[in-house]
Coordinates of C-alpha atoms in Angstrom, one line a residue:
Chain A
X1 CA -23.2 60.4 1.1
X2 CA -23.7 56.5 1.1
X3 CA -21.4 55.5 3.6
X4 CA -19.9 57.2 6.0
X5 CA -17.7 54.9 7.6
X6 CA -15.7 52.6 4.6
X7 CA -14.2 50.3 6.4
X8 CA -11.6 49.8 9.2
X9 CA -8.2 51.0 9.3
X10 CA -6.2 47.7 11.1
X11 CA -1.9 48.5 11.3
X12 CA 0.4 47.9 13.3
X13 CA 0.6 51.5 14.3
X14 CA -3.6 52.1 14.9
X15 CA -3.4 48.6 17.1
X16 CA -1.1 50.3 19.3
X17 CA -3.1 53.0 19.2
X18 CA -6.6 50.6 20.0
X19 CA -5.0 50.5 23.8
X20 CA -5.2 54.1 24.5
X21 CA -8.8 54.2 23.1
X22 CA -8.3 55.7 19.7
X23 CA -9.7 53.4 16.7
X24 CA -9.4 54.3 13.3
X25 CA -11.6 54.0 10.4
X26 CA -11.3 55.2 6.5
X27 CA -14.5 57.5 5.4
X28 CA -15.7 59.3 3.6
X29 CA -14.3 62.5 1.7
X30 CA -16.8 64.8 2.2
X31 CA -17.7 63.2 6.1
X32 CA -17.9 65.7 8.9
X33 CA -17.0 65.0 12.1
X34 CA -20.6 65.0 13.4
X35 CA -21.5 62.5 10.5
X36 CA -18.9 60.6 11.8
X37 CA -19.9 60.5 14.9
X38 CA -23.4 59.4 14.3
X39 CA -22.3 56.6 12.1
X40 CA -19.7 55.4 14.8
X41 CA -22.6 55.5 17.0
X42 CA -25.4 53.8 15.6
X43 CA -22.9 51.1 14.1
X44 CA -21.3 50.8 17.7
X45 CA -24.2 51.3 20.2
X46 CA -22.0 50.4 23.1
X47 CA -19.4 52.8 23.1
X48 CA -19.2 56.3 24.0
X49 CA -17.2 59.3 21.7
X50 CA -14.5 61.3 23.4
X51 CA -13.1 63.2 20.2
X52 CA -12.6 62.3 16.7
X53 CA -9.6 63.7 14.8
X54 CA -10.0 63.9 10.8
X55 CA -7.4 63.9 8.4
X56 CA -7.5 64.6 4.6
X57 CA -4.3 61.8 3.0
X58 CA -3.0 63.2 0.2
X59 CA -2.9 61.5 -3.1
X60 CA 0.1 60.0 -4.3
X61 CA 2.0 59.1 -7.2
X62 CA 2.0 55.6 -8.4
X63 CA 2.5 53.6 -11.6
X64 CA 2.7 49.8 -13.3
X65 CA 4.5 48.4 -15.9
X66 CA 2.7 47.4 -18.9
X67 CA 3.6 45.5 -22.5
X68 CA 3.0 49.4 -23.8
X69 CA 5.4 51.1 -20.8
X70 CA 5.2 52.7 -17.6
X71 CA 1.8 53.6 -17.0
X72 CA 1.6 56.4 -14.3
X73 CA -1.1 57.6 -12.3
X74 CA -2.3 59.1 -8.6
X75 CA -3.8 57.9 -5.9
X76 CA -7.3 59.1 -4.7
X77 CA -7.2 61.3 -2.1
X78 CA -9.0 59.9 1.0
X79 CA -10.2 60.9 4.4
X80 CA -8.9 59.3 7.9
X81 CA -10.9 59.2 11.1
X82 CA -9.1 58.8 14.5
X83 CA -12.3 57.9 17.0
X84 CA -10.6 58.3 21.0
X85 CA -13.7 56.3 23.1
X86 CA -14.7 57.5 26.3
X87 CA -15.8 54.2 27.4
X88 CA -16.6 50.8 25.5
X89 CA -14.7 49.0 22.9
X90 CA -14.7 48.2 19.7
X91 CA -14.4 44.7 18.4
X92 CA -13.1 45.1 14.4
X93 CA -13.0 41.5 14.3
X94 CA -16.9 40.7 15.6
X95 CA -18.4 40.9 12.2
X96 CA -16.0 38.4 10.5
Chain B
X1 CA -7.5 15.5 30.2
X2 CA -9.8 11.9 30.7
X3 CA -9.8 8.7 28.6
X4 CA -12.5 6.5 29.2
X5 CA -13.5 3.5 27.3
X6 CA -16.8 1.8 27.1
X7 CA -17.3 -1.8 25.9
X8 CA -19.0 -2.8 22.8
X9 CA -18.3 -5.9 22.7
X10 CA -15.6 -8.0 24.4
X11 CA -13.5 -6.9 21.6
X12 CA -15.0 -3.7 19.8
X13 CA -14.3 -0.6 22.4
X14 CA -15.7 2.7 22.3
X15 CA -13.0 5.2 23.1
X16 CA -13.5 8.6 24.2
X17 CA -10.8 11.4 25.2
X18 CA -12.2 14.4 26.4
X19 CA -10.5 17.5 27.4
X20 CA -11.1 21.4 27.8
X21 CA -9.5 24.6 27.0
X22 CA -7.2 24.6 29.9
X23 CA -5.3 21.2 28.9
X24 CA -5.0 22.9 25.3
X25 CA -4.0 26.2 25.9
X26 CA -0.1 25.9 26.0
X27 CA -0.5 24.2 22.8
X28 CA -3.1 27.0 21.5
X29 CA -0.3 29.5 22.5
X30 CA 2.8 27.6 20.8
X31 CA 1.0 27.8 17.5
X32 CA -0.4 31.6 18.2
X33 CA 3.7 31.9 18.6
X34 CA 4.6 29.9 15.6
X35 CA 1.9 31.1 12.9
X36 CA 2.7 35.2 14.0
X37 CA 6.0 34.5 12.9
X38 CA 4.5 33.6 9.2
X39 CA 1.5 35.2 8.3
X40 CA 1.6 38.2 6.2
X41 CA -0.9 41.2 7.0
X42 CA -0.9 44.7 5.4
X43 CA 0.0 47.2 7.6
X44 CA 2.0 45.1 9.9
X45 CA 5.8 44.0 9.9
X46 CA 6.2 40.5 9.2
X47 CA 5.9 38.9 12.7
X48 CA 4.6 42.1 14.5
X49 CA 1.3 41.0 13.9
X50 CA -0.5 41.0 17.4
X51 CA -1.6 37.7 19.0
X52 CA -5.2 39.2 19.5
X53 CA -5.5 39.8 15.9
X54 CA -4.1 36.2 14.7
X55 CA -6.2 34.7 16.8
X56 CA -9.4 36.9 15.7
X57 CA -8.4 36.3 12.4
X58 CA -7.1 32.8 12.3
X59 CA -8.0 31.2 15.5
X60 CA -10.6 28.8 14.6
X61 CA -8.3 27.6 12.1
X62 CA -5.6 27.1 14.3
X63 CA -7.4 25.8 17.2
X64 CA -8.7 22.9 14.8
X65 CA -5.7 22.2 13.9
X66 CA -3.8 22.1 17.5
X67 CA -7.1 20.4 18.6
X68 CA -6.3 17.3 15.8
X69 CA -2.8 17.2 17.0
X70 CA -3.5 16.8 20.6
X71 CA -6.0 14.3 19.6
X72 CA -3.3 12.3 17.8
X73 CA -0.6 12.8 20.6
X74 CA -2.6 11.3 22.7
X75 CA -3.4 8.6 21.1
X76 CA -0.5 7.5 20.5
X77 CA 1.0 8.6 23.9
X78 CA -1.5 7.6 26.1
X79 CA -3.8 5.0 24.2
X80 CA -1.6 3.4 22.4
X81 CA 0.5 1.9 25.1
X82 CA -2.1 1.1 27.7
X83 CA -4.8 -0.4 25.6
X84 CA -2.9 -1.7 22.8
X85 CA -5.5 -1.8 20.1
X86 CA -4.8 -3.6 17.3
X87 CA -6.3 -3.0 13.5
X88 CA -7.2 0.5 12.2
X89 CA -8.5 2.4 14.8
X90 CA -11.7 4.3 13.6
X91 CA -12.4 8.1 14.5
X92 CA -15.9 8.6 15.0
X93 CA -16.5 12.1 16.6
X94 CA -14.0 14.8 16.9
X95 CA -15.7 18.0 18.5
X96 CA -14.4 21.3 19.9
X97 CA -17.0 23.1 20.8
X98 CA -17.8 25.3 23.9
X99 CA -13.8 24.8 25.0
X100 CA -14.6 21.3 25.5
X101 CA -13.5 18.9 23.4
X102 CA -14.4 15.4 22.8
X103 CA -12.6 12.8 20.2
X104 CA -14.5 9.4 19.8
X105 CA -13.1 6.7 18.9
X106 CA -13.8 2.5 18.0
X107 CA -10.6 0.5 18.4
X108 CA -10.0 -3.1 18.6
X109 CA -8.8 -5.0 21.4
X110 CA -6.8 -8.0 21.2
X111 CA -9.3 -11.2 21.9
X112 CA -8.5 -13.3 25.3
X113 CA -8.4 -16.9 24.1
X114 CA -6.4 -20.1 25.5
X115 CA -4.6 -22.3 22.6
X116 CA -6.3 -25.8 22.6
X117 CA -4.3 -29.2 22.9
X118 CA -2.5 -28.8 19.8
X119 CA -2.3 -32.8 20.0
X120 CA -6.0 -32.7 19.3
X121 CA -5.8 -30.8 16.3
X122 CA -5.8 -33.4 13.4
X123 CA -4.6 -32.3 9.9
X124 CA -4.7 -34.5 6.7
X125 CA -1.4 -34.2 4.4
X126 CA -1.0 -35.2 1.0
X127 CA 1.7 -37.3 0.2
X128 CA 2.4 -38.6 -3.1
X129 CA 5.7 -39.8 -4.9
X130 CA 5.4 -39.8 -8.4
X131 CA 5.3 -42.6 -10.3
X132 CA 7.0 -43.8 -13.9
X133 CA 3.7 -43.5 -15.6
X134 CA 3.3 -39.9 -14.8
X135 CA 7.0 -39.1 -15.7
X136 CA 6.1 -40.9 -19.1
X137 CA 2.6 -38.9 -19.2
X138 CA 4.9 -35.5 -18.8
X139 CA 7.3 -36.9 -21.0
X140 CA 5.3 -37.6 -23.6
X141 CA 3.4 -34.0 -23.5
X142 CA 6.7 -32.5 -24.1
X143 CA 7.3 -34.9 -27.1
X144 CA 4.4 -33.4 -28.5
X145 CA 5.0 -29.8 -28.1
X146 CA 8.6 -30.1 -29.6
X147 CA 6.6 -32.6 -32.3
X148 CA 6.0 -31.4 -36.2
X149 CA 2.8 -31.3 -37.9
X150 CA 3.0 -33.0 -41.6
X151 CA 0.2 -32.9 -43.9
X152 CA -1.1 -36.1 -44.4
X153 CA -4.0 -36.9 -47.3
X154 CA -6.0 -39.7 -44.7
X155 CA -9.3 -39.6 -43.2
X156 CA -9.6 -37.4 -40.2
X157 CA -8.8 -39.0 -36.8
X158 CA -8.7 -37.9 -33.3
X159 CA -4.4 -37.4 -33.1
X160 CA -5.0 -34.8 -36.3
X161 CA -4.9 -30.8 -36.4
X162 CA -7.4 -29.9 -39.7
X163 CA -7.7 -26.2 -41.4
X164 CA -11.3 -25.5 -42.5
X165 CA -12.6 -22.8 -43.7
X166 CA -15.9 -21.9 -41.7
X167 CA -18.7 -19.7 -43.9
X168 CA -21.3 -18.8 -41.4
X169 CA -25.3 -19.7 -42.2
X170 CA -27.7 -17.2 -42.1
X171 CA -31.5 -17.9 -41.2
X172 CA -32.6 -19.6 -44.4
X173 CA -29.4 -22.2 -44.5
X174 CA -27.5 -20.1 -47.3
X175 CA -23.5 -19.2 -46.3
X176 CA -22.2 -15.9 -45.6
X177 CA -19.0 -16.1 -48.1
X178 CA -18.3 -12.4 -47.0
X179 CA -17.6 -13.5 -43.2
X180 CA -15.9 -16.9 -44.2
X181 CA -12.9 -17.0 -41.9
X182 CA -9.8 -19.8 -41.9
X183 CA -9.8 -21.8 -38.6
X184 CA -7.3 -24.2 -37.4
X185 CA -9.1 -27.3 -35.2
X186 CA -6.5 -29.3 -33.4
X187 CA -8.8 -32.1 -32.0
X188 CA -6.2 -33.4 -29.8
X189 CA -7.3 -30.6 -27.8
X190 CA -10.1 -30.7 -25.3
X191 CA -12.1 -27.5 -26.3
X192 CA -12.2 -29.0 -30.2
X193 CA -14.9 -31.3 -28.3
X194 CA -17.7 -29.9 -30.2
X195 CA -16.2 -30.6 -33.5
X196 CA -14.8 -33.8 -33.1
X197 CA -18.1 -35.9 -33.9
X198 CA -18.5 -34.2 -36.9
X199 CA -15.4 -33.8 -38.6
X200 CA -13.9 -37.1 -37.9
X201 CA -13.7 -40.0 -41.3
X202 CA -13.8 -36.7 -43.1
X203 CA -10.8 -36.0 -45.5
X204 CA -9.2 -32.6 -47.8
X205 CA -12.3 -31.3 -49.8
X206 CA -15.4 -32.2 -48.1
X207 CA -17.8 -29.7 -46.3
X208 CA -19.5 -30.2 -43.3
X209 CA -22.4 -28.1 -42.0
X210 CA -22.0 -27.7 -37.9
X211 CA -23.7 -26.2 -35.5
X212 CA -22.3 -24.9 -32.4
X213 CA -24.4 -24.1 -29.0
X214 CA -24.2 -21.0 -27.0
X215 CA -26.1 -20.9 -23.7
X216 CA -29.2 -20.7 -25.2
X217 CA -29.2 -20.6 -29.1
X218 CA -26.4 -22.2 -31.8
X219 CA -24.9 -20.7 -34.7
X220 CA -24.7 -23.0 -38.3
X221 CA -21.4 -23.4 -40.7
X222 CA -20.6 -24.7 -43.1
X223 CA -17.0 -26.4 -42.9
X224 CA -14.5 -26.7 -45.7
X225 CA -11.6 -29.0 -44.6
X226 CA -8.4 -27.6 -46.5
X227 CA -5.3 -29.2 -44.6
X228 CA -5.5 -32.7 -42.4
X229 CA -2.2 -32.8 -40.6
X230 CA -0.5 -35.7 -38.0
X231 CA 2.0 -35.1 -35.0
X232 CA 5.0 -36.4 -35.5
X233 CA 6.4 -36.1 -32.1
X234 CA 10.0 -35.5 -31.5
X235 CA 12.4 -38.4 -31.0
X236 CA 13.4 -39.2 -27.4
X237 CA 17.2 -38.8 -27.7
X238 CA 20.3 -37.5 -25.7
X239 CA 20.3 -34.2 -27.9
X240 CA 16.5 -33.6 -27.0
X241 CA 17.1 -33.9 -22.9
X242 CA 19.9 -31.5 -23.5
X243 CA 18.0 -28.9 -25.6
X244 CA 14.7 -29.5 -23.5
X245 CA 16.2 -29.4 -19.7
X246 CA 18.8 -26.5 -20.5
X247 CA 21.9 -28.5 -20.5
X248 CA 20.8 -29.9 -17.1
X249 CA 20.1 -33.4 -18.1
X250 CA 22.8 -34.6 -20.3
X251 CA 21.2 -38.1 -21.6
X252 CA 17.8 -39.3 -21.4
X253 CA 17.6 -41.0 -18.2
X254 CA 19.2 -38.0 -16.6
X255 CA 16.0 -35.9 -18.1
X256 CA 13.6 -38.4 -17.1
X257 CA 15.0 -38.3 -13.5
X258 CA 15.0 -34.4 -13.7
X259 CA 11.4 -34.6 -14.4
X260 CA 10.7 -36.8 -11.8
X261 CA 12.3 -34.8 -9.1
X262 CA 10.5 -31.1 -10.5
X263 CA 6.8 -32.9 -10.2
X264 CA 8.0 -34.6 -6.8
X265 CA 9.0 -31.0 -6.1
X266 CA 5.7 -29.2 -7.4
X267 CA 3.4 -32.0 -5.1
X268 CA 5.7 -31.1 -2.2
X269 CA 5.3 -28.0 -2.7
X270 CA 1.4 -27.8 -3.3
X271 CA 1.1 -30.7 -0.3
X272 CA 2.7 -28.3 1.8
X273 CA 0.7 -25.0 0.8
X274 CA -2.5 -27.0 1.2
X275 CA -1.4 -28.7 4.5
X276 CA -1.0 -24.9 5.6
X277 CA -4.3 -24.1 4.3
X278 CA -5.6 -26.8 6.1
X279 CA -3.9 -26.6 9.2
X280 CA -5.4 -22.7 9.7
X281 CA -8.9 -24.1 9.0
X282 CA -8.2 -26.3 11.8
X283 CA -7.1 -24.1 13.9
X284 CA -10.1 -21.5 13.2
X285 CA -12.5 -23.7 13.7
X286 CA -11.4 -25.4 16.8
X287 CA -11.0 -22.0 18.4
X288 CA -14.0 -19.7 19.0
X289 CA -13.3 -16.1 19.6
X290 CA -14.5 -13.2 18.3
X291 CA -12.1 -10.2 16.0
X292 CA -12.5 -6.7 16.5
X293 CA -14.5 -5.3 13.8
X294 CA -11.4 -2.7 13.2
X295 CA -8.9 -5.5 12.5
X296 CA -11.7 -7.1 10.0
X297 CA -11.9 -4.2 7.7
X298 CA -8.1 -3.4 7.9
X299 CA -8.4 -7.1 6.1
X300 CA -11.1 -6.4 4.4
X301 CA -9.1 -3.5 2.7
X302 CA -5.8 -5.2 2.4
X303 CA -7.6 -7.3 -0.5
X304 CA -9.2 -4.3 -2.0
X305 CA -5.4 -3.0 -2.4
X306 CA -3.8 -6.5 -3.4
X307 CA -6.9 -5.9 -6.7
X308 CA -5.4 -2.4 -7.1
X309 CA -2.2 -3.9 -6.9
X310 CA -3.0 -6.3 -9.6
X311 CA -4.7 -3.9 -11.9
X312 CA -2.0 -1.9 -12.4
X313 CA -2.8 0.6 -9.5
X314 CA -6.5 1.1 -10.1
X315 CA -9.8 -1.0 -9.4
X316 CA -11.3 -2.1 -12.2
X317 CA -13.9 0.6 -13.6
X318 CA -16.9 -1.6 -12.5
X319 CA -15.4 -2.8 -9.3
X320 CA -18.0 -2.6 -6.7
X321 CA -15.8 -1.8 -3.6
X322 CA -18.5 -2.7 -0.9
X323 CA -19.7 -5.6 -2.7
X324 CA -15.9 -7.2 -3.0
X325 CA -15.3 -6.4 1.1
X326 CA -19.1 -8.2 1.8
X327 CA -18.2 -11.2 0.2
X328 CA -14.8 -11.6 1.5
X329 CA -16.3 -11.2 4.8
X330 CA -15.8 -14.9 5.8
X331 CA -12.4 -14.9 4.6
X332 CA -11.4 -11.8 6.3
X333 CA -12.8 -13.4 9.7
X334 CA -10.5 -16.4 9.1
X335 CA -7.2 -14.3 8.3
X336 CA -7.9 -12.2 11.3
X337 CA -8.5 -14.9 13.6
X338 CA -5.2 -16.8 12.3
X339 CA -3.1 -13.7 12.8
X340 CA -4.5 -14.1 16.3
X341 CA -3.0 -17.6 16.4
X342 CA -0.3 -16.9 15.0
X343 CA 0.5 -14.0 17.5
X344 CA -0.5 -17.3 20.3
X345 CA 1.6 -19.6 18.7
X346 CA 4.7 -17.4 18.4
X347 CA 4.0 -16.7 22.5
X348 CA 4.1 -20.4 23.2
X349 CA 7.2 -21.4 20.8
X350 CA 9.1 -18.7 22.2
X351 CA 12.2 -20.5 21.5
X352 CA 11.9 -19.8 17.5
X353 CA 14.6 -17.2 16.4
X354 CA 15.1 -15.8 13.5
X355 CA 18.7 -16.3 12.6
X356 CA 20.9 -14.1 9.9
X357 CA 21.2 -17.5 7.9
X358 CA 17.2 -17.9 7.8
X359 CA 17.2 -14.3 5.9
X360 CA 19.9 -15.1 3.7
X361 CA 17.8 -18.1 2.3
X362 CA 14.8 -16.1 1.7
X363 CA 16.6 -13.3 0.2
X364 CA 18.5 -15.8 -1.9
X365 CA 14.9 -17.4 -3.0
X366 CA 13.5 -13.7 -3.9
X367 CA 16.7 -13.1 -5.9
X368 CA 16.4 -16.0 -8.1
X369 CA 12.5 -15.3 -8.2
X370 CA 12.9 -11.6 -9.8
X371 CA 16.5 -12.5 -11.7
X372 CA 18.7 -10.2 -9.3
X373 CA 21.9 -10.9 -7.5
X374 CA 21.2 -11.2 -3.6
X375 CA 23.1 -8.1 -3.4
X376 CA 21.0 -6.4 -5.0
X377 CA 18.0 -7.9 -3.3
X378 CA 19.8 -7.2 -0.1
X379 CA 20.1 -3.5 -0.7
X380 CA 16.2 -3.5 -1.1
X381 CA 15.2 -4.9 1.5
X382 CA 17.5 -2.8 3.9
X383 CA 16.3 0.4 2.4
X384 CA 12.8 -0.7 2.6
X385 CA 12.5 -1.6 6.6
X386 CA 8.8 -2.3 6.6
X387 CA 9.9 -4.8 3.6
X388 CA 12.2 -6.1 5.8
X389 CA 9.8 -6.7 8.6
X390 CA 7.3 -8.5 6.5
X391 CA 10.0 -11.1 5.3
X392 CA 10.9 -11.8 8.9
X393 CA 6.9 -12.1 10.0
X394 CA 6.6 -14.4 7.1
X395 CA 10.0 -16.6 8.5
X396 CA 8.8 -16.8 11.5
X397 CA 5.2 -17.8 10.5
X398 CA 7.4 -20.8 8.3
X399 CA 8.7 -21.8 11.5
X400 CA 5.4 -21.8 13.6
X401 CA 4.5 -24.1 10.5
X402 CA 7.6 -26.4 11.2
X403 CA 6.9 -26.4 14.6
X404 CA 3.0 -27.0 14.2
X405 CA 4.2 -30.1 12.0
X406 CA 5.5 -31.7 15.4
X407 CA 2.5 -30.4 17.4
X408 CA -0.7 -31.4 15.4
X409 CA -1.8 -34.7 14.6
X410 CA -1.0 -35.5 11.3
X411 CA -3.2 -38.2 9.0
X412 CA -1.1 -38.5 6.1
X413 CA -3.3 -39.4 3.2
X414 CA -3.0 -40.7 -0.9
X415 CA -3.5 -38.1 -3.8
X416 CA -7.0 -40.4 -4.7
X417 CA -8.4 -39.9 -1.5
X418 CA -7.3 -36.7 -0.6
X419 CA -8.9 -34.9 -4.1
X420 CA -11.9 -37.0 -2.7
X421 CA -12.1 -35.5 0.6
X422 CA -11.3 -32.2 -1.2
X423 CA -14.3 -32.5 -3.7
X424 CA -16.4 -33.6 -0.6
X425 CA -15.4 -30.6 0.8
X426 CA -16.4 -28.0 -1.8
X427 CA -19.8 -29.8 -2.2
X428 CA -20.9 -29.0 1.6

């Protein structure tokens, strides 16, 4: 597994969600939640794990138009990762 | 939110507005307010995007911009009005760091100066009324130019126009038949000087070897008179006055007073620019104050803009910008000081108005100028308002003339003696 944690997940939905605790991150597939964990940890020293929630996204359909037609195709399936913090907070923004 | 100014010199000031995060932060909020509204972000709603993240995202952006704004409101709120600076005020520092933020800026004030006796001030003025001999002089030049040229088989004097051919001579004195070129000399002309000597009591066939000088070296020909030819000027009658004044003059004496009057007019004319000319080096010298730097460049680049202006929108390719502003340095000093006089003079002839009449005259002037009805010169002006300000500046600097004319002492002086003076001038 490279990388554990791919990058951010930043809606309007999970920001509403940021003021209960819970901070949401796309990872990897094959990610447990105790990976998970440890990578939340060593890339957030400061903050403390309550629970993480994991959720498999299904793949869906999707498609473009081309000169040669309608090309069709899938979406890859991907892995969500709701982290609720005990204490500390994370700061998506602080590496920009 | 604090405005202090520091003295440079009694008319260069250092101005510096400093402020912190507290006097900027309804602004800050505004434009958190305004760009939510616009920006677009995946995964939110257009406009749902949440002030944290805009200003995460976009806030040193923003703040930048807000910070330039206040900067500018300011300015022209707050520094504008109470220090009046004239010229092109010159940012030097604009920094927002650490919620503190600090705008520099050099501005010009207006010099303090009292306006001398003006009875003290003596001007010389050309005044000339033309005489019959120069009438004739003009006269005769345009006798000439309507003239004809016949051929004539004489020797060649100074009144006649001669076709050569010219062969270039290489090194060792032989021609160059393959660059021989046809020329037309007419020696009544002053840059034929070089050929006079030696074509002159020449006539149709003969060839002349010349040499002509350049700086530092001369070139040989060899000269082949073809064609000797003799002005016949045009005869001084009732039908030429008409033709050559347009109908306006319809005899002779009629043209010869119609030329009289448009040289009186161009002395007048040129007596009055130069009196002008004069009367502002008068004034500049016999008043010593300094001009804010600002107000010098702002000149300084006003003729950079007038060269654009008169190469078709562009300097010249090797136009050296600095150089140009360096060497008009003197002359910007004396523009800048005279619009300081100016400003002084209009104060103490407060009684000068500009009436609807004094427009009307200019405007009819211009219209003539460009080859417009005043209508249409009229619509011009009032769409173009800055336009419309200039011509009124310039009418009321015409009337600070008129009334300077009164004020000044006035020497008035002949056209000999005045070119003398002028000469005399240029040499020191």
């Amino acid at each position: 597994m490279k990388q554990v944690l791919k990058k951010p997940l930043i809606t309007e939905k999970l920001t509403r969600l940021q003021e209960e605790g819970k901070y949401a991150f796309k990872v990897d597939k094959h990610a447990s939640k105790a990976d998970i964990k440890q990578a939340v940890i060593d890339r957030y020293p400061e903050v403390k794990i309550k629970k993480i929630n994991t959720m498999i996204m299904p793949s869906k359909p999707k498609g473009r138009y081309t000169q040669s037609g309608y090309i069709v195709g899938r979406e890859k399936v991907w892995k969500k990762a709701i982290v609720t913090l005990k204490e500390g907070e994370i700061d998506f923004f602080s590496e920009i | 939110m604090e405005i202090t100014v520091n003295d440079i010199t009694s008319v260069d000031k250092e101005l510096i507005i400093s402020a912190d995060r507290e006097d900027l932060e309804p602004k800050f909020k505004e434009a958190y307010k305004k760009y939510r509204g616009q920006i677009n972000m995946p995964g939110f709603r257009p406009g749902k995007v949440p002030i944290k993240i805009v200003r995460k995202r976009f806030g040193d952006e923003i703040e930048q911009e807000e910070v330039s704004k206040y900067v500018q409101e300011v300015f022209e709120n707050e520094v504008v009005p109470e220090y009046e600076p004239v010229g092109e005020s010159e940012m030097l520092e604009l920094n927002w760091e650490n919620d503190e933020l600090e705008a520099k800026f050099k501005i010009g004030a207006r010099p303090e100066f009292e306006l001398t006796d003006l009875s003290e001030v003596g001007v010389d003025r050309l005044v000339h009324d033309v005489t019959d001999e120069e009438v004739g002089e003009e006269l005769d030049r345009q006798l000439k130019q309507q003239g004809n040229w016949e051929v004539v088989e004489e020797e060649i004097t100074e009144d006649n126009r001669v076709t050569v051919d010219a062969i270039p001579l290489d090194d060792d004195g032989e021609p160059d038949e393959e660059n021989k070129t046809e020329e037309t000399i007419d020696l009544t002309q002053e840059e034929s000087e070089q050929f006079r000597d030696d074509l002159l009591g020449h006539e149709v066939g003969d060839e002349i070897d010349v040499e002509i000088g350049h700086d530092d070296h001369t070139h040989s020909f060899k000269l082949n008179v073809k064609k000797v030819e003799k002005l016949h000027k045009a005869d001084l009658t009732d039908e030429f006055a008409k033709e050559a004044s347009d109908g306006e003059a319809k005899n002779v004496d009629e043209f010869k007073s119609l030329i009289k009057s448009k040289i009186q007019d161009y002395y007048d004319q040129s007596a009055d620019d130069l009196f002008k000319n004069d009367i502002i080096d008068s004034l500049v010298d016999k008043h010593d104050f300094d001009v804010p730097e600002v107000f010098k460049k702002q000149v300084q680049n006003q003729y950079v803009e007038r060269v654009k202006q008169q190469s078709q929108g562009q300097l010249p390719p090797d136009f050296d910008e600095e150089e140009y502003k360096e060497n008009m340095e003197d002359r910007a000093i004396r523009d800048a000081k005279w619009f300081f006089l100016n400003e002084k003079l209009q104060e103490k002839f407060d009684d000068i108005e500009i009436k609807p009449e004094d427009i009307d005259q200019h405007l009819e002037a211009e219209a003539s100028r460009y080859g417009i009805s005043v209508d249409q010169m009229r619509n011009m002006f009032a769409q173009n308002p800055q336009q419309l300000e200039s011509l009124r500046n310039s009418i009321r600097e015409e009337k600070v003339f008129d009334r300077l004319k009164d004020e000044v002492n006035i020497k008035e002086i002949d056209k000999e003696t005045y070119q003398e003076k002028h000469d005399e001038d240029i040499e020191a």
